[in-house]
């Protein structure tokens, strides 16, 4: 496999907290998160966990845009799950998967997420044939 692209993005957690405090919160969540991520987001009881969750997902999807060089990626059709070993992994609705495979040539995607105090960061590497 050969590298196709890398992307990194950092999100200031306070900025996402401000967005979540607005009346447009539900609309933002529906645009930014996969439906399964919205359920997980709503299950958190601690506000800090909610903010880090949404900020890291936002950063990851922005990093995916950078790695793929495609601004038309549907964030709501792109999700992130946690594997048994604790590692994050992207999953895609069919239309997003098709775009990434056919238009970008993606065969494999790697994702790393991290949080520190006021920031959440994501790193994405795309590989193809």
PDB file of C-alpha atoms in Angstrom:
ATOM      1  CA  UNK A   1       0.000   0.000   0.000  1.00  0.00           C
ATOM      2  CA  UNK A   2       1.132   3.517  -0.709  1.00  0.00           C
ATOM      3  CA  UNK A   3       0.338   6.667   1.266  1.00  0.00           C
ATOM      4  CA  UNK A   4      -2.369   8.838  -0.295  1.00  0.00           C
ATOM      5  CA  UNK A   5      -2.529  11.649   2.213  1.00  0.00           C
ATOM      6  CA  UNK A   6      -2.228  12.790   5.793  1.00  0.00           C
ATOM      7  CA  UNK A   7      -4.308  15.260   7.713  1.00  0.00           C
ATOM      8  CA  UNK A   8      -4.196  16.780  11.158  1.00  0.00           C
ATOM      9  CA  UNK A   9      -6.649  19.056  12.922  1.00  0.00           C
ATOM     10  CA  UNK A  10      -6.857  20.584  16.368  1.00  0.00           C
ATOM     11  CA  UNK A  11     -10.059  21.802  18.002  1.00  0.00           C
ATOM     12  CA  UNK A  12     -10.327  24.174  20.918  1.00  0.00           C
ATOM     13  CA  UNK A  13     -12.750  22.479  23.304  1.00  0.00           C
ATOM     14  CA  UNK A  14     -14.203  25.826  24.468  1.00  0.00           C
ATOM     15  CA  UNK A  15     -15.243  26.655  20.902  1.00  0.00           C
ATOM     16  CA  UNK A  16     -17.250  23.426  20.706  1.00  0.00           C
ATOM     17  CA  UNK A  17     -18.736  24.071  24.148  1.00  0.00           C
ATOM     18  CA  UNK A  18     -19.909  27.475  22.891  1.00  0.00           C
ATOM     19  CA  UNK A  19     -21.535  25.846  19.849  1.00  0.00           C
ATOM     20  CA  UNK A  20     -23.241  23.270  22.080  1.00  0.00           C
ATOM     21  CA  UNK A  21     -24.609  26.080  24.265  1.00  0.00           C
ATOM     22  CA  UNK A  22     -26.515  27.665  21.361  1.00  0.00           C
ATOM     23  CA  UNK A  23     -30.132  26.980  20.352  1.00  0.00           C
ATOM     24  CA  UNK A  24     -28.769  25.435  17.121  1.00  0.00           C
ATOM     25  CA  UNK A  25     -27.161  22.591  19.110  1.00  0.00           C
ATOM     26  CA  UNK A  26     -29.374  19.836  17.654  1.00  0.00           C
ATOM     27  CA  UNK A  27     -28.830  21.001  14.085  1.00  0.00           C
ATOM     28  CA  UNK A  28     -25.067  21.113  14.633  1.00  0.00           C
ATOM     29  CA  UNK A  29     -25.014  17.608  16.139  1.00  0.00           C
ATOM     30  CA  UNK A  30     -27.021  16.225  13.199  1.00  0.00           C
ATOM     31  CA  UNK A  31     -24.562  17.755  10.703  1.00  0.00           C
ATOM     32  CA  UNK A  32     -21.367  16.904  12.590  1.00  0.00           C
ATOM     33  CA  UNK A  33     -22.039  13.440  14.031  1.00  0.00           C
ATOM     34  CA  UNK A  34     -23.151  10.063  12.738  1.00  0.00           C
ATOM     35  CA  UNK A  35     -26.453   8.998  14.400  1.00  0.00           C
ATOM     36  CA  UNK A  36     -24.612   6.379  16.507  1.00  0.00           C
ATOM     37  CA  UNK A  37     -22.218   9.085  17.698  1.00  0.00           C
ATOM     38  CA  UNK A  38     -25.148  11.282  18.730  1.00  0.00           C
ATOM     39  CA  UNK A  39     -26.443   8.431  20.912  1.00  0.00           C
ATOM     40  CA  UNK A  40     -23.030   7.983  22.501  1.00  0.00           C
ATOM     41  CA  UNK A  41     -22.654  11.748  22.984  1.00  0.00           C
ATOM     42  CA  UNK A  42     -26.006  11.917  24.756  1.00  0.00           C
ATOM     43  CA  UNK A  43     -25.046   9.042  27.065  1.00  0.00           C
ATOM     44  CA  UNK A  44     -22.216  11.011  28.692  1.00  0.00           C
ATOM     45  CA  UNK A  45     -23.172  12.545  32.024  1.00  0.00           C
ATOM     46  CA  UNK A  46     -20.055  14.684  32.491  1.00  0.00           C
ATOM     47  CA  UNK A  47     -19.949  17.846  30.365  1.00  0.00           C
ATOM     48  CA  UNK A  48     -16.146  17.634  29.922  1.00  0.00           C
ATOM     49  CA  UNK A  49     -16.554  14.169  28.380  1.00  0.00           C
ATOM     50  CA  UNK A  50     -19.203  15.486  25.982  1.00  0.00           C
ATOM     51  CA  UNK A  51     -17.024  18.390  24.904  1.00  0.00           C
ATOM     52  CA  UNK A  52     -13.913  16.239  24.377  1.00  0.00           C
ATOM     53  CA  UNK A  53     -16.001  13.688  22.478  1.00  0.00           C
ATOM     54  CA  UNK A  54     -17.482  16.215  20.066  1.00  0.00           C
ATOM     55  CA  UNK A  55     -14.213  18.146  19.680  1.00  0.00           C
ATOM     56  CA  UNK A  56     -12.217  15.014  18.857  1.00  0.00           C
ATOM     57  CA  UNK A  57     -14.851  13.854  16.335  1.00  0.00           C
ATOM     58  CA  UNK A  58     -14.877  17.286  14.710  1.00  0.00           C
ATOM     59  CA  UNK A  59     -11.063  17.323  14.513  1.00  0.00           C
ATOM     60  CA  UNK A  60     -10.995  13.773  13.086  1.00  0.00           C
ATOM     61  CA  UNK A  61     -13.464  14.567  10.326  1.00  0.00           C
ATOM     62  CA  UNK A  62     -11.631  17.792   9.463  1.00  0.00           C
ATOM     63  CA  UNK A  63      -8.362  15.825   9.342  1.00  0.00           C
ATOM     64  CA  UNK A  64     -10.043  13.298   7.016  1.00  0.00           C
ATOM     65  CA  UNK A  65     -11.029  16.155   4.697  1.00  0.00           C
ATOM     66  CA  UNK A  66      -7.404  17.301   4.641  1.00  0.00           C
ATOM     67  CA  UNK A  67      -6.002  13.802   4.091  1.00  0.00           C
ATOM     68  CA  UNK A  68      -8.441  13.037   1.272  1.00  0.00           C
ATOM     69  CA  UNK A  69      -8.405  16.553  -0.192  1.00  0.00           C
ATOM     70  CA  UNK A  70     -12.201  16.280  -0.482  1.00  0.00           C
ATOM     71  CA  UNK A  71     -14.301  19.050   1.041  1.00  0.00           C
ATOM     72  CA  UNK A  72     -17.537  17.213   0.190  1.00  0.00           C
ATOM     73  CA  UNK A  73     -17.231  14.481   2.836  1.00  0.00           C
ATOM     74  CA  UNK A  74     -20.520  14.062   4.689  1.00  0.00           C
ATOM     75  CA  UNK A  75     -19.684  14.314   8.398  1.00  0.00           C
ATOM     76  CA  UNK A  76     -23.010  12.729   9.418  1.00  0.00           C
ATOM     77  CA  UNK A  77     -22.191   9.777   7.128  1.00  0.00           C
ATOM     78  CA  UNK A  78     -18.794   9.368   8.784  1.00  0.00           C
ATOM     79  CA  UNK A  79     -18.531   7.832  12.228  1.00  0.00           C
ATOM     80  CA  UNK A  80     -15.868   6.877  14.712  1.00  0.00           C
ATOM     81  CA  UNK A  81     -16.079   3.876  17.005  1.00  0.00           C
ATOM     82  CA  UNK A  82     -13.754   2.619  19.699  1.00  0.00           C
ATOM     83  CA  UNK A  83     -12.224  -0.817  19.202  1.00  0.00           C
ATOM     84  CA  UNK A  84     -11.808  -3.336  22.031  1.00  0.00           C
ATOM     85  CA  UNK A  85      -8.170  -2.245  22.456  1.00  0.00           C
ATOM     86  CA  UNK A  86      -9.273   1.396  22.888  1.00  0.00           C
ATOM     87  CA  UNK A  87      -8.138   2.575  19.458  1.00  0.00           C
ATOM     88  CA  UNK A  88     -10.473   4.814  17.441  1.00  0.00           C
ATOM     89  CA  UNK A  89     -11.615   3.645  14.006  1.00  0.00           C
ATOM     90  CA  UNK A  90     -13.570   5.362  11.241  1.00  0.00           C
ATOM     91  CA  UNK A  91     -16.641   3.742   9.747  1.00  0.00           C
ATOM     92  CA  UNK A  92     -18.550   5.104   6.771  1.00  0.00           C
ATOM     93  CA  UNK A  93     -22.032   5.100   5.326  1.00  0.00           C
ATOM     94  CA  UNK A  94     -22.066   3.604   1.834  1.00  0.00           C
ATOM     95  CA  UNK A  95     -22.014   6.945  -0.038  1.00  0.00           C
ATOM     96  CA  UNK A  96     -18.965   8.182   1.911  1.00  0.00           C
ATOM     97  CA  UNK A  97     -17.150   4.860   1.535  1.00  0.00           C
ATOM     98  CA  UNK A  98     -17.816   4.941  -2.218  1.00  0.00           C
ATOM     99  CA  UNK A  99     -16.446   8.479  -2.513  1.00  0.00           C
ATOM    100  CA  UNK A 100     -13.288   7.627  -0.579  1.00  0.00           C
ATOM    101  CA  UNK A 101     -12.645   4.362  -2.405  1.00  0.00           C
ATOM    102  CA  UNK A 102     -13.574   5.392  -5.954  1.00  0.00           C
ATOM    103  CA  UNK A 103     -12.631   9.077  -6.027  1.00  0.00           C
ATOM    104  CA  UNK A 104      -9.681   9.100  -3.618  1.00  0.00           C
ATOM    105  CA  UNK A 105      -8.444   5.501  -3.996  1.00  0.00           C
ATOM    106  CA  UNK A 106      -8.526   4.782  -0.259  1.00  0.00           C
ATOM    107  CA  UNK A 107      -7.971   1.199   0.836  1.00  0.00           C
ATOM    108  CA  UNK A 108      -7.080   1.822   4.485  1.00  0.00           C
ATOM    109  CA  UNK A 109      -7.425   4.711   6.918  1.00  0.00           C
ATOM    110  CA  UNK A 110      -5.647   5.189  10.227  1.00  0.00           C
ATOM    111  CA  UNK A 111      -6.852   7.542  12.944  1.00  0.00           C
ATOM    112  CA  UNK A 112      -5.323   8.825  16.164  1.00  0.00           C
ATOM    113  CA  UNK A 113      -7.145  11.056  18.673  1.00  0.00           C
ATOM    114  CA  UNK A 114      -5.880  12.865  21.751  1.00  0.00           C
ATOM    115  CA  UNK A 115      -7.113  15.394  24.336  1.00  0.00           C
ATOM    116  CA  UNK A 116      -5.092  17.737  26.497  1.00  0.00           C
ATOM    117  CA  UNK A 117      -6.591  20.394  28.723  1.00  0.00           C
ATOM    118  CA  UNK A 118      -8.269  22.842  26.316  1.00  0.00           C
ATOM    119  CA  UNK A 119      -7.632  21.033  23.031  1.00  0.00           C
ATOM    120  CA  UNK A 120      -8.503  17.885  21.102  1.00  0.00           C
ATOM    121  CA  UNK A 121      -6.404  16.748  18.151  1.00  0.00           C
ATOM    122  CA  UNK A 122      -6.746  14.157  15.408  1.00  0.00           C
ATOM    123  CA  UNK A 123      -4.298  12.680  12.908  1.00  0.00           C
ATOM    124  CA  UNK A 124      -5.433  10.742   9.824  1.00  0.00           C
ATOM    125  CA  UNK A 125      -3.394   8.724   7.302  1.00  0.00           C
ATOM    126  CA  UNK A 126      -4.932   7.386   4.103  1.00  0.00           C
ATOM    127  CA  UNK A 127      -3.435   4.525   2.094  1.00  0.00           C
ATOM    128  CA  UNK A 128      -4.288   3.048  -1.289  1.00  0.00           C
ATOM    129  CA  UNK A 129      -2.982   0.514  -3.781  1.00  0.00           C
TER     130      UNK A 129
END
